[in-house]
Amino acid sequence: MSAYLRAAVAGIFMFEISAAFLMGLSALILFALHVTGVIFWGVEAVTAIVALYLSGLFFMSALKYERQAQTVELRRS
């Protein structure tokens, strides 16, 4: 259970960081191109979905790592 919790916390932090970076970057590019309205919000929504997907991949990787670390820890005991 602690492996899920640790991986979930890492995934949430990764989502916050990646979403802030990706959405800020896309907003900067779109504003520089003078894109507003529905297209702007559509690109922002797609960017948020991409950030969620990337953090999901990171969660799966972190869960695999935490399970492996937990197994090694149990073997030492």
JSON list of N, CA and C in Angstrom, two decimals:
[
{"chain": "A", "resi": 1, "resn": "MET", "atom": "N", "xyz": [0.82, -1.20, 0.00]},
{"chain": "A", "resi": 1, "resn": "MET", "atom": "CA", "xyz": [0.00, 0.00, 0.00]},
{"chain": "A", "resi": 1, "resn": "MET", "atom": "C", "xyz": [0.87, 1.27, 0.00]},
{"chain": "A", "resi": 2, "resn": "SER", "atom": "N", "xyz": [1.98, 1.22, 0.73]},
{"chain": "A", "resi": 2, "resn": "SER", "atom": "CA", "xyz": [2.82, 2.42, 0.78]},
{"chain": "A", "resi": 2, "resn": "SER", "atom": "C", "xyz": [3.47, 2.70, -0.57]},
{"chain": "A", "resi": 3, "resn": "ALA", "atom": "N", "xyz": [3.67, 1.65, -1.38]},
{"chain": "A", "resi": 3, "resn": "ALA", "atom": "CA", "xyz": [4.23, 1.86, -2.72]},
{"chain": "A", "resi": 3, "resn": "ALA", "atom": "C", "xyz": [3.25, 2.66, -3.57]},
{"chain": "A", "resi": 4, "resn": "TYR", "atom": "N", "xyz": [1.95, 2.35, -3.46]},
{"chain": "A", "resi": 4, "resn": "TYR", "atom": "CA", "xyz": [0.94, 3.11, -4.20]},
{"chain": "A", "resi": 4, "resn": "TYR", "atom": "C", "xyz": [0.90, 4.56, -3.75]},
{"chain": "A", "resi": 5, "resn": "LEU", "atom": "N", "xyz": [0.97, 4.75, -2.44]},
{"chain": "A", "resi": 5, "resn": "LEU", "atom": "CA", "xyz": [0.92, 6.11, -1.89]},
{"chain": "A", "resi": 5, "resn": "LEU", "atom": "C", "xyz": [2.13, 6.93, -2.34]},
{"chain": "A", "resi": 6, "resn": "ARG", "atom": "N", "xyz": [3.31, 6.35, -2.26]},
{"chain": "A", "resi": 6, "resn": "ARG", "atom": "CA", "xyz": [4.51, 7.07, -2.68]},
{"chain": "A", "resi": 6, "resn": "ARG", "atom": "C", "xyz": [4.48, 7.38, -4.17]},
{"chain": "A", "resi": 7, "resn": "ALA", "atom": "N", "xyz": [4.04, 6.42, -4.97]},
{"chain": "A", "resi": 7, "resn": "ALA", "atom": "CA", "xyz": [3.96, 6.64, -6.41]},
{"chain": "A", "resi": 7, "resn": "ALA", "atom": "C", "xyz": [2.89, 7.67, -6.74]},
{"chain": "A", "resi": 8, "resn": "ALA", "atom": "N", "xyz": [1.77, 7.66, -6.01]},
{"chain": "A", "resi": 8, "resn": "ALA", "atom": "CA", "xyz": [0.70, 8.64, -6.25]},
{"chain": "A", "resi": 8, "resn": "ALA", "atom": "C", "xyz": [1.17, 10.05, -5.92]},
{"chain": "A", "resi": 9, "resn": "VAL", "atom": "N", "xyz": [1.87, 10.20, -4.82]},
{"chain": "A", "resi": 9, "resn": "VAL", "atom": "CA", "xyz": [2.39, 11.52, -4.45]},
{"chain": "A", "resi": 9, "resn": "VAL", "atom": "C", "xyz": [3.39, 12.01, -5.50]},
{"chain": "A", "resi": 10, "resn": "ALA", "atom": "N", "xyz": [4.27, 11.13, -5.95]},
{"chain": "A", "resi": 10, "resn": "ALA", "atom": "CA", "xyz": [5.23, 11.50, -6.99]},
{"chain": "A", "resi": 10, "resn": "ALA", "atom": "C", "xyz": [4.51, 11.86, -8.29]},
{"chain": "A", "resi": 11, "resn": "GLY", "atom": "N", "xyz": [3.46, 11.10, -8.62]},
{"chain": "A", "resi": 11, "resn": "GLY", "atom": "CA", "xyz": [2.69, 11.39, -9.84]},
{"chain": "A", "resi": 11, "resn": "GLY", "atom": "C", "xyz": [1.97, 12.72, -9.77]},
{"chain": "A", "resi": 12, "resn": "ILE", "atom": "N", "xyz": [1.42, 13.04, -8.61]},
{"chain": "A", "resi": 12, "resn": "ILE", "atom": "CA", "xyz": [0.72, 14.32, -8.44]},
{"chain": "A", "resi": 12, "resn": "ILE", "atom": "C", "xyz": [1.70, 15.49, -8.57]},
{"chain": "A", "resi": 13, "resn": "PHE", "atom": "N", "xyz": [2.85, 15.37, -7.93]},
{"chain": "A", "resi": 13, "resn": "PHE", "atom": "CA", "xyz": [3.86, 16.43, -8.05]},
{"chain": "A", "resi": 13, "resn": "PHE", "atom": "C", "xyz": [4.32, 16.58, -9.49]},
{"chain": "A", "resi": 14, "resn": "MET", "atom": "N", "xyz": [4.52, 15.44, -10.16]},
{"chain": "A", "resi": 14, "resn": "MET", "atom": "CA", "xyz": [4.96, 15.50, -11.55]},
{"chain": "A", "resi": 14, "resn": "MET", "atom": "C", "xyz": [3.89, 16.15, -12.42]},
{"chain": "A", "resi": 15, "resn": "PHE", "atom": "N", "xyz": [2.62, 15.85, -12.15]},
{"chain": "A", "resi": 15, "resn": "PHE", "atom": "CA", "xyz": [1.54, 16.47, -12.92]},
{"chain": "A", "resi": 15, "resn": "PHE", "atom": "C", "xyz": [1.51, 17.98, -12.72]},
{"chain": "A", "resi": 16, "resn": "GLU", "atom": "N", "xyz": [1.65, 18.41, -11.48]},
{"chain": "A", "resi": 16, "resn": "GLU", "atom": "CA", "xyz": [1.65, 19.86, -11.21]},
{"chain": "A", "resi": 16, "resn": "GLU", "atom": "C", "xyz": [2.78, 20.57, -11.95]},
{"chain": "A", "resi": 17, "resn": "ILE", "atom": "N", "xyz": [3.95, 19.98, -11.90]},
{"chain": "A", "resi": 17, "resn": "ILE", "atom": "CA", "xyz": [5.11, 20.62, -12.54]},
{"chain": "A", "resi": 17, "resn": "ILE", "atom": "C", "xyz": [4.98, 20.60, -14.05]},
{"chain": "A", "resi": 18, "resn": "SER", "atom": "N", "xyz": [4.65, 19.44, -14.60]},
{"chain": "A", "resi": 18, "resn": "SER", "atom": "CA", "xyz": [4.58, 19.33, -16.07]},
{"chain": "A", "resi": 18, "resn": "SER", "atom": "C", "xyz": [3.42, 20.14, -16.63]},
{"chain": "A", "resi": 19, "resn": "ALA", "atom": "N", "xyz": [2.28, 20.14, -15.94]},
{"chain": "A", "resi": 19, "resn": "ALA", "atom": "CA", "xyz": [1.13, 20.91, -16.42]},
{"chain": "A", "resi": 19, "resn": "ALA", "atom": "C", "xyz": [1.43, 22.40, -16.40]},
{"chain": "A", "resi": 20, "resn": "ALA", "atom": "N", "xyz": [2.04, 22.87, -15.33]},
{"chain": "A", "resi": 20, "resn": "ALA", "atom": "CA", "xyz": [2.37, 24.29, -15.25]},
{"chain": "A", "resi": 20, "resn": "ALA", "atom": "C", "xyz": [3.35, 24.69, -16.36]},
{"chain": "A", "resi": 21, "resn": "PHE", "atom": "N", "xyz": [4.36, 23.86, -16.57]},
{"chain": "A", "resi": 21, "resn": "PHE", "atom": "CA", "xyz": [5.34, 24.17, -17.61]},
{"chain": "A", "resi": 21, "resn": "PHE", "atom": "C", "xyz": [4.71, 24.12, -19.00]},
{"chain": "A", "resi": 22, "resn": "LEU", "atom": "N", "xyz": [4.02, 23.02, -19.32]},
{"chain": "A", "resi": 22, "resn": "LEU", "atom": "CA", "xyz": [3.46, 22.86, -20.66]},
{"chain": "A", "resi": 22, "resn": "LEU", "atom": "C", "xyz": [2.38, 23.90, -20.96]},
{"chain": "A", "resi": 23, "resn": "MET", "atom": "N", "xyz": [1.51, 24.18, -19.99]},
{"chain": "A", "resi": 23, "resn": "MET", "atom": "CA", "xyz": [0.45, 25.16, -20.23]},
{"chain": "A", "resi": 23, "resn": "MET", "atom": "C", "xyz": [1.01, 26.57, -20.32]},
{"chain": "A", "resi": 24, "resn": "GLY", "atom": "N", "xyz": [2.02, 26.86, -19.53]},
{"chain": "A", "resi": 24, "resn": "GLY", "atom": "CA", "xyz": [2.66, 28.17, -19.64]},
{"chain": "A", "resi": 24, "resn": "GLY", "atom": "C", "xyz": [3.36, 28.36, -20.97]},
{"chain": "A", "resi": 25, "resn": "LEU", "atom": "N", "xyz": [4.04, 27.31, -21.41]},
{"chain": "A", "resi": 25, "resn": "LEU", "atom": "CA", "xyz": [4.73, 27.38, -22.69]},
{"chain": "A", "resi": 25, "resn": "LEU", "atom": "C", "xyz": [3.75, 27.51, -23.85]},
{"chain": "A", "resi": 26, "resn": "SER", "atom": "N", "xyz": [2.68, 26.72, -23.82]},
{"chain": "A", "resi": 26, "resn": "SER", "atom": "CA", "xyz": [1.70, 26.82, -24.91]},
{"chain": "A", "resi": 26, "resn": "SER", "atom": "C", "xyz": [0.99, 28.17, -24.90]},
{"chain": "A", "resi": 27, "resn": "ALA", "atom": "N", "xyz": [0.68, 28.69, -23.70]},
{"chain": "A", "resi": 27, "resn": "ALA", "atom": "CA", "xyz": [0.05, 30.00, -23.63]},
{"chain": "A", "resi": 27, "resn": "ALA", "atom": "C", "xyz": [0.97, 31.09, -24.16]},
{"chain": "A", "resi": 28, "resn": "LEU", "atom": "N", "xyz": [2.25, 30.99, -23.83]},
{"chain": "A", "resi": 28, "resn": "LEU", "atom": "CA", "xyz": [3.21, 31.97, -24.32]},
{"chain": "A", "resi": 28, "resn": "LEU", "atom": "C", "xyz": [3.28, 31.94, -25.85]},
{"chain": "A", "resi": 29, "resn": "ILE", "atom": "N", "xyz": [3.35, 30.76, -26.42]},
{"chain": "A", "resi": 29, "resn": "ILE", "atom": "CA", "xyz": [3.41, 30.64, -27.88]},
{"chain": "A", "resi": 29, "resn": "ILE", "atom": "C", "xyz": [2.13, 31.14, -28.53]},
{"chain": "A", "resi": 30, "resn": "LEU", "atom": "N", "xyz": [0.98, 30.75, -27.96]},
{"chain": "A", "resi": 30, "resn": "LEU", "atom": "CA", "xyz": [-0.29, 31.17, -28.55]},
{"chain": "A", "resi": 30, "resn": "LEU", "atom": "C", "xyz": [-0.50, 32.68, -28.44]},
{"chain": "A", "resi": 31, "resn": "PHE", "atom": "N", "xyz": [-0.11, 33.27, -27.31]},
{"chain": "A", "resi": 31, "resn": "PHE", "atom": "CA", "xyz": [-0.24, 34.72, -27.18]},
{"chain": "A", "resi": 31, "resn": "PHE", "atom": "C", "xyz": [0.72, 35.44, -28.13]},
{"chain": "A", "resi": 32, "resn": "ALA", "atom": "N", "xyz": [1.89, 34.86, -28.33]},
{"chain": "A", "resi": 32, "resn": "ALA", "atom": "CA", "xyz": [2.85, 35.47, -29.26]},
{"chain": "A", "resi": 32, "resn": "ALA", "atom": "C", "xyz": [2.32, 35.44, -30.68]},
{"chain": "A", "resi": 33, "resn": "LEU", "atom": "N", "xyz": [1.54, 34.41, -31.00]},
{"chain": "A", "resi": 33, "resn": "LEU", "atom": "CA", "xyz": [0.93, 34.31, -32.33]},
{"chain": "A", "resi": 33, "resn": "LEU", "atom": "C", "xyz": [-0.43, 35.01, -32.40]},
{"chain": "A", "resi": 34, "resn": "HIS", "atom": "N", "xyz": [-0.83, 35.65, -31.32]},
{"chain": "A", "resi": 34, "resn": "HIS", "atom": "CA", "xyz": [-2.10, 36.38, -31.22]},
{"chain": "A", "resi": 34, "resn": "HIS", "atom": "C", "xyz": [-3.30, 35.46, -31.45]},
{"chain": "A", "resi": 35, "resn": "VAL", "atom": "N", "xyz": [-3.22, 34.25, -30.90]},
{"chain": "A", "resi": 35, "resn": "VAL", "atom": "CA", "xyz": [-4.32, 33.30, -30.99]},
{"chain": "A", "resi": 35, "resn": "VAL", "atom": "C", "xyz": [-5.16, 33.42, -29.72]},
{"chain": "A", "resi": 36, "resn": "THR", "atom": "N", "xyz": [-6.46, 33.62, -29.88]},
{"chain": "A", "resi": 36, "resn": "THR", "atom": "CA", "xyz": [-7.36, 33.74, -28.73]},
{"chain": "A", "resi": 36, "resn": "THR", "atom": "C", "xyz": [-8.63, 32.96, -29.02]},
{"chain": "A", "resi": 37, "resn": "GLY", "atom": "N", "xyz": [-9.51, 32.94, -28.04]},
{"chain": "A", "resi": 37, "resn": "GLY", "atom": "CA", "xyz": [-10.82, 32.35, -28.23]},
{"chain": "A", "resi": 37, "resn": "GLY", "atom": "C", "xyz": [-10.83, 30.83, -28.11]},
{"chain": "A", "resi": 38, "resn": "VAL", "atom": "N", "xyz": [-11.67, 30.21, -28.91]},
{"chain": "A", "resi": 38, "resn": "VAL", "atom": "CA", "xyz": [-11.91, 28.78, -28.83]},
{"chain": "A", "resi": 38, "resn": "VAL", "atom": "C", "xyz": [-10.64, 27.98, -29.16]},
{"chain": "A", "resi": 39, "resn": "ILE", "atom": "N", "xyz": [-9.88, 28.44, -30.11]},
{"chain": "A", "resi": 39, "resn": "ILE", "atom": "CA", "xyz": [-8.65, 27.74, -30.48]},
{"chain": "A", "resi": 39, "resn": "ILE", "atom": "C", "xyz": [-7.67, 27.74, -29.31]},
{"chain": "A", "resi": 40, "resn": "PHE", "atom": "N", "xyz": [-7.56, 28.87, -28.64]},
{"chain": "A", "resi": 40, "resn": "PHE", "atom": "CA", "xyz": [-6.67, 28.96, -27.48]},
{"chain": "A", "resi": 40, "resn": "PHE", "atom": "C", "xyz": [-7.06, 27.96, -26.41]},
{"chain": "A", "resi": 41, "resn": "TRP", "atom": "N", "xyz": [-8.34, 27.95, -26.03]},
{"chain": "A", "resi": 41, "resn": "TRP", "atom": "CA", "xyz": [-8.79, 27.06, -24.97]},
{"chain": "A", "resi": 41, "resn": "TRP", "atom": "C", "xyz": [-8.76, 25.60, -25.41]},
{"chain": "A", "resi": 42, "resn": "GLY", "atom": "N", "xyz": [-8.93, 25.34, -26.69]},
{"chain": "A", "resi": 42, "resn": "GLY", "atom": "CA", "xyz": [-8.81, 23.97, -27.19]},
{"chain": "A", "resi": 42, "resn": "GLY", "atom": "C", "xyz": [-7.39, 23.46, -27.06]},
{"chain": "A", "resi": 43, "resn": "VAL", "atom": "N", "xyz": [-6.43, 24.30, -27.44]},
{"chain": "A", "resi": 43, "resn": "VAL", "atom": "CA", "xyz": [-5.02, 23.91, -27.31]},
{"chain": "A", "resi": 43, "resn": "VAL", "atom": "C", "xyz": [-4.65, 23.74, -25.84]},
{"chain": "A", "resi": 44, "resn": "GLU", "atom": "N", "xyz": [-5.15, 24.60, -24.98]},
{"chain": "A", "resi": 44, "resn": "GLU", "atom": "CA", "xyz": [-4.88, 24.48, -23.54]},
{"chain": "A", "resi": 44, "resn": "GLU", "atom": "C", "xyz": [-5.46, 23.18, -22.99]},
{"chain": "A", "resi": 45, "resn": "ALA", "atom": "N", "xyz": [-6.65, 22.80, -23.44]},
{"chain": "A", "resi": 45, "resn": "ALA", "atom": "CA", "xyz": [-7.27, 21.55, -22.98]},
{"chain": "A", "resi": 45, "resn": "ALA", "atom": "C", "xyz": [-6.45, 20.35, -23.45]},
{"chain": "A", "resi": 46, "resn": "VAL", "atom": "N", "xyz": [-6.03, 20.36, -24.69]},
{"chain": "A", "resi": 46, "resn": "VAL", "atom": "CA", "xyz": [-5.20, 19.27, -25.21]},
{"chain": "A", "resi": 46, "resn": "VAL", "atom": "C", "xyz": [-3.87, 19.21, -24.45]},
{"chain": "A", "resi": 47, "resn": "THR", "atom": "N", "xyz": [-3.31, 20.36, -24.14]},
{"chain": "A", "resi": 47, "resn": "THR", "atom": "CA", "xyz": [-2.06, 20.41, -23.38]},
{"chain": "A", "resi": 47, "resn": "THR", "atom": "C", "xyz": [-2.24, 19.81, -21.99]},
{"chain": "A", "resi": 48, "resn": "ALA", "atom": "N", "xyz": [-3.36, 20.11, -21.33]},
{"chain": "A", "resi": 48, "resn": "ALA", "atom": "CA", "xyz": [-3.64, 19.54, -20.02]},
{"chain": "A", "resi": 48, "resn": "ALA", "atom": "C", "xyz": [-3.79, 18.02, -20.10]},
{"chain": "A", "resi": 49, "resn": "ILE", "atom": "N", "xyz": [-4.42, 17.53, -21.16]},
{"chain": "A", "resi": 49, "resn": "ILE", "atom": "CA", "xyz": [-4.58, 16.09, -21.33]},
{"chain": "A", "resi": 49, "resn": "ILE", "atom": "C", "xyz": [-3.22, 15.43, -21.56]},
{"chain": "A", "resi": 50, "resn": "VAL", "atom": "N", "xyz": [-2.36, 16.07, -22.33]},
{"chain": "A", "resi": 50, "resn": "VAL", "atom": "CA", "xyz": [-1.01, 15.54, -22.56]},
{"chain": "A", "resi": 50, "resn": "VAL", "atom": "C", "xyz": [-0.22, 15.50, -21.25]},
{"chain": "A", "resi": 51, "resn": "ALA", "atom": "N", "xyz": [-0.35, 16.54, -20.44]},
{"chain": "A", "resi": 51, "resn": "ALA", "atom": "CA", "xyz": [0.34, 16.56, -19.15]},
{"chain": "A", "resi": 51, "resn": "ALA", "atom": "C", "xyz": [-0.19, 15.46, -18.23]},
{"chain": "A", "resi": 52, "resn": "LEU", "atom": "N", "xyz": [-1.49, 15.22, -18.26]},
{"chain": "A", "resi": 52, "resn": "LEU", "atom": "CA", "xyz": [-2.07, 14.14, -17.47]},
{"chain": "A", "resi": 52, "resn": "LEU", "atom": "C", "xyz": [-1.57, 12.78, -17.94]},
{"chain": "A", "resi": 53, "resn": "TYR", "atom": "N", "xyz": [-1.47, 12.60, -19.24]},
{"chain": "A", "resi": 53, "resn": "TYR", "atom": "CA", "xyz": [-0.95, 11.35, -19.80]},
{"chain": "A", "resi": 53, "resn": "TYR", "atom": "C", "xyz": [0.50, 11.13, -19.38]},
{"chain": "A", "resi": 54, "resn": "LEU", "atom": "N", "xyz": [1.31, 12.18, -19.49]},
{"chain": "A", "resi": 54, "resn": "LEU", "atom": "CA", "xyz": [2.72, 12.07, -19.11]},
{"chain": "A", "resi": 54, "resn": "LEU", "atom": "C", "xyz": [2.88, 11.76, -17.63]},
{"chain": "A", "resi": 55, "resn": "SER", "atom": "N", "xyz": [2.05, 12.37, -16.78]},
{"chain": "A", "resi": 55, "resn": "SER", "atom": "CA", "xyz": [2.15, 12.08, -15.36]},
{"chain": "A", "resi": 55, "resn": "SER", "atom": "C", "xyz": [1.64, 10.67, -15.05]},
{"chain": "A", "resi": 56, "resn": "GLY", "atom": "N", "xyz": [0.71, 10.17, -15.85]},
{"chain": "A", "resi": 56, "resn": "GLY", "atom": "CA", "xyz": [0.28, 8.78, -15.69]},
{"chain": "A", "resi": 56, "resn": "GLY", "atom": "C", "xyz": [1.40, 7.81, -16.02]},
{"chain": "A", "resi": 57, "resn": "LEU", "atom": "N", "xyz": [2.15, 8.11, -17.08]},
{"chain": "A", "resi": 57, "resn": "LEU", "atom": "CA", "xyz": [3.32, 7.29, -17.41]},
{"chain": "A", "resi": 57, "resn": "LEU", "atom": "C", "xyz": [4.35, 7.35, -16.29]},
{"chain": "A", "resi": 58, "resn": "PHE", "atom": "N", "xyz": [4.54, 8.55, -15.74]},
{"chain": "A", "resi": 58, "resn": "PHE", "atom": "CA", "xyz": [5.48, 8.70, -14.64]},
{"chain": "A", "resi": 58, "resn": "PHE", "atom": "C", "xyz": [5.00, 7.93, -13.41]},
{"chain": "A", "resi": 59, "resn": "PHE", "atom": "N", "xyz": [3.69, 7.94, -13.15]},
{"chain": "A", "resi": 59, "resn": "PHE", "atom": "CA", "xyz": [3.14, 7.19, -12.02]},
{"chain": "A", "resi": 59, "resn": "PHE", "atom": "C", "xyz": [3.42, 5.71, -12.17]},
{"chain": "A", "resi": 60, "resn": "MET", "atom": "N", "xyz": [3.22, 5.17, -13.37]},
{"chain": "A", "resi": 60, "resn": "MET", "atom": "CA", "xyz": [3.47, 3.74, -13.59]},
{"chain": "A", "resi": 60, "resn": "MET", "atom": "C", "xyz": [4.95, 3.41, -13.38]},
{"chain": "A", "resi": 61, "resn": "SER", "atom": "N", "xyz": [5.83, 4.28, -13.84]},
{"chain": "A", "resi": 61, "resn": "SER", "atom": "CA", "xyz": [7.26, 4.08, -13.64]},
{"chain": "A", "resi": 61, "resn": "SER", "atom": "C", "xyz": [7.62, 4.17, -12.15]},
{"chain": "A", "resi": 62, "resn": "ALA", "atom": "N", "xyz": [7.05, 5.14, -11.46]},
{"chain": "A", "resi": 62, "resn": "ALA", "atom": "CA", "xyz": [7.33, 5.31, -10.03]},
{"chain": "A", "resi": 62, "resn": "ALA", "atom": "C", "xyz": [6.78, 4.13, -9.24]},
{"chain": "A", "resi": 63, "resn": "LEU", "atom": "N", "xyz": [5.61, 3.62, -9.63]},
{"chain": "A", "resi": 63, "resn": "LEU", "atom": "CA", "xyz": [5.04, 2.47, -8.93]},
{"chain": "A", "resi": 63, "resn": "LEU", "atom": "C", "xyz": [5.92, 1.24, -9.11]},
{"chain": "A", "resi": 64, "resn": "LYS", "atom": "N", "xyz": [6.41, 1.04, -10.32]},
{"chain": "A", "resi": 64, "resn": "LYS", "atom": "CA", "xyz": [7.31, -0.08, -10.58]},
{"chain": "A", "resi": 64, "resn": "LYS", "atom": "C", "xyz": [8.57, 0.04, -9.73]},
{"chain": "A", "resi": 65, "resn": "TYR", "atom": "N", "xyz": [9.13, 1.24, -9.68]},
{"chain": "A", "resi": 65, "resn": "TYR", "atom": "CA", "xyz": [10.34, 1.47, -8.89]},
{"chain": "A", "resi": 65, "resn": "TYR", "atom": "C", "xyz": [10.06, 1.24, -7.40]},
{"chain": "A", "resi": 66, "resn": "GLU", "atom": "N", "xyz": [8.94, 1.77, -6.90]},
{"chain": "A", "resi": 66, "resn": "GLU", "atom": "CA", "xyz": [8.63, 1.62, -5.47]},
{"chain": "A", "resi": 66, "resn": "GLU", "atom": "C", "xyz": [8.38, 0.16, -5.10]},
{"chain": "A", "resi": 67, "resn": "ARG", "atom": "N", "xyz": [7.73, -0.58, -5.97]},
{"chain": "A", "resi": 67, "resn": "ARG", "atom": "CA", "xyz": [7.53, -2.01, -5.70]},
{"chain": "A", "resi": 67, "resn": "ARG", "atom": "C", "xyz": [8.85, -2.74, -5.67]},
{"chain": "A", "resi": 68, "resn": "GLN", "atom": "N", "xyz": [9.74, -2.41, -6.58]},
{"chain": "A", "resi": 68, "resn": "GLN", "atom": "CA", "xyz": [11.06, -3.03, -6.62]},
{"chain": "A", "resi": 68, "resn": "GLN", "atom": "C", "xyz": [11.85, -2.69, -5.36]},
{"chain": "A", "resi": 69, "resn": "ALA", "atom": "N", "xyz": [11.79, -1.44, -4.95]},
{"chain": "A", "resi": 69, "resn": "ALA", "atom": "CA", "xyz": [12.50, -1.01, -3.75]},
{"chain": "A", "resi": 69, "resn": "ALA", "atom": "C", "xyz": [11.92, -1.68, -2.51]},
{"chain": "A", "resi": 70, "resn": "GLN", "atom": "N", "xyz": [10.60, -1.86, -2.49]},
{"chain": "A", "resi": 70, "resn": "GLN", "atom": "CA", "xyz": [9.96, -2.51, -1.36]},
{"chain": "A", "resi": 70, "resn": "GLN", "atom": "C", "xyz": [10.36, -3.97, -1.29]},
{"chain": "A", "resi": 71, "resn": "THR", "atom": "N", "xyz": [10.49, -4.63, -2.44]},
{"chain": "A", "resi": 71, "resn": "THR", "atom": "CA", "xyz": [10.90, -6.03, -2.47]},
{"chain": "A", "resi": 71, "resn": "THR", "atom": "C", "xyz": [12.34, -6.18, -1.97]},
{"chain": "A", "resi": 72, "resn": "VAL", "atom": "N", "xyz": [13.21, -5.27, -2.39]},
{"chain": "A", "resi": 72, "resn": "VAL", "atom": "CA", "xyz": [14.59, -5.31, -1.93]},
{"chain": "A", "resi": 72, "resn": "VAL", "atom": "C", "xyz": [14.64, -5.08, -0.43]},
{"chain": "A", "resi": 73, "resn": "GLU", "atom": "N", "xyz": [13.81, -4.16, 0.05]},
{"chain": "A", "resi": 73, "resn": "GLU", "atom": "CA", "xyz": [13.77, -3.85, 1.49]},
{"chain": "A", "resi": 73, "resn": "GLU", "atom": "C", "xyz": [13.29, -5.06, 2.29]},
{"chain": "A", "resi": 74, "resn": "LEU", "atom": "N", "xyz": [12.31, -5.78, 1.76]},
{"chain": "A", "resi": 74, "resn": "LEU", "atom": "CA", "xyz": [11.80, -6.97, 2.45]},
{"chain": "A", "resi": 74, "resn": "LEU", "atom": "C", "xyz": [12.85, -8.09, 2.47]},
{"chain": "A", "resi": 75, "resn": "ARG", "atom": "N", "xyz": [13.62, -8.20, 1.40]},
{"chain": "A", "resi": 75, "resn": "ARG", "atom": "CA", "xyz": [14.66, -9.23, 1.35]},
{"chain": "A", "resi": 75, "resn": "ARG", "atom": "C", "xyz": [15.76, -8.97, 2.37]},
{"chain": "A", "resi": 76, "resn": "ARG", "atom": "N", "xyz": [16.04, -7.71, 2.63]},
{"chain": "A", "resi": 76, "resn": "ARG", "atom": "CA", "xyz": [17.08, -7.37, 3.62]},
{"chain": "A", "resi": 76, "resn": "ARG", "atom": "C", "xyz": [16.65, -7.71, 5.03]},
{"chain": "A", "resi": 77, "resn": "SER", "atom": "N", "xyz": [15.37, -7.65, 5.30]},
{"chain": "A", "resi": 77, "resn": "SER", "atom": "CA", "xyz": [14.88, -7.89, 6.66]},
{"chain": "A", "resi": 77, "resn": "SER", "atom": "C", "xyz": [14.94, -9.34, 7.06]}
]
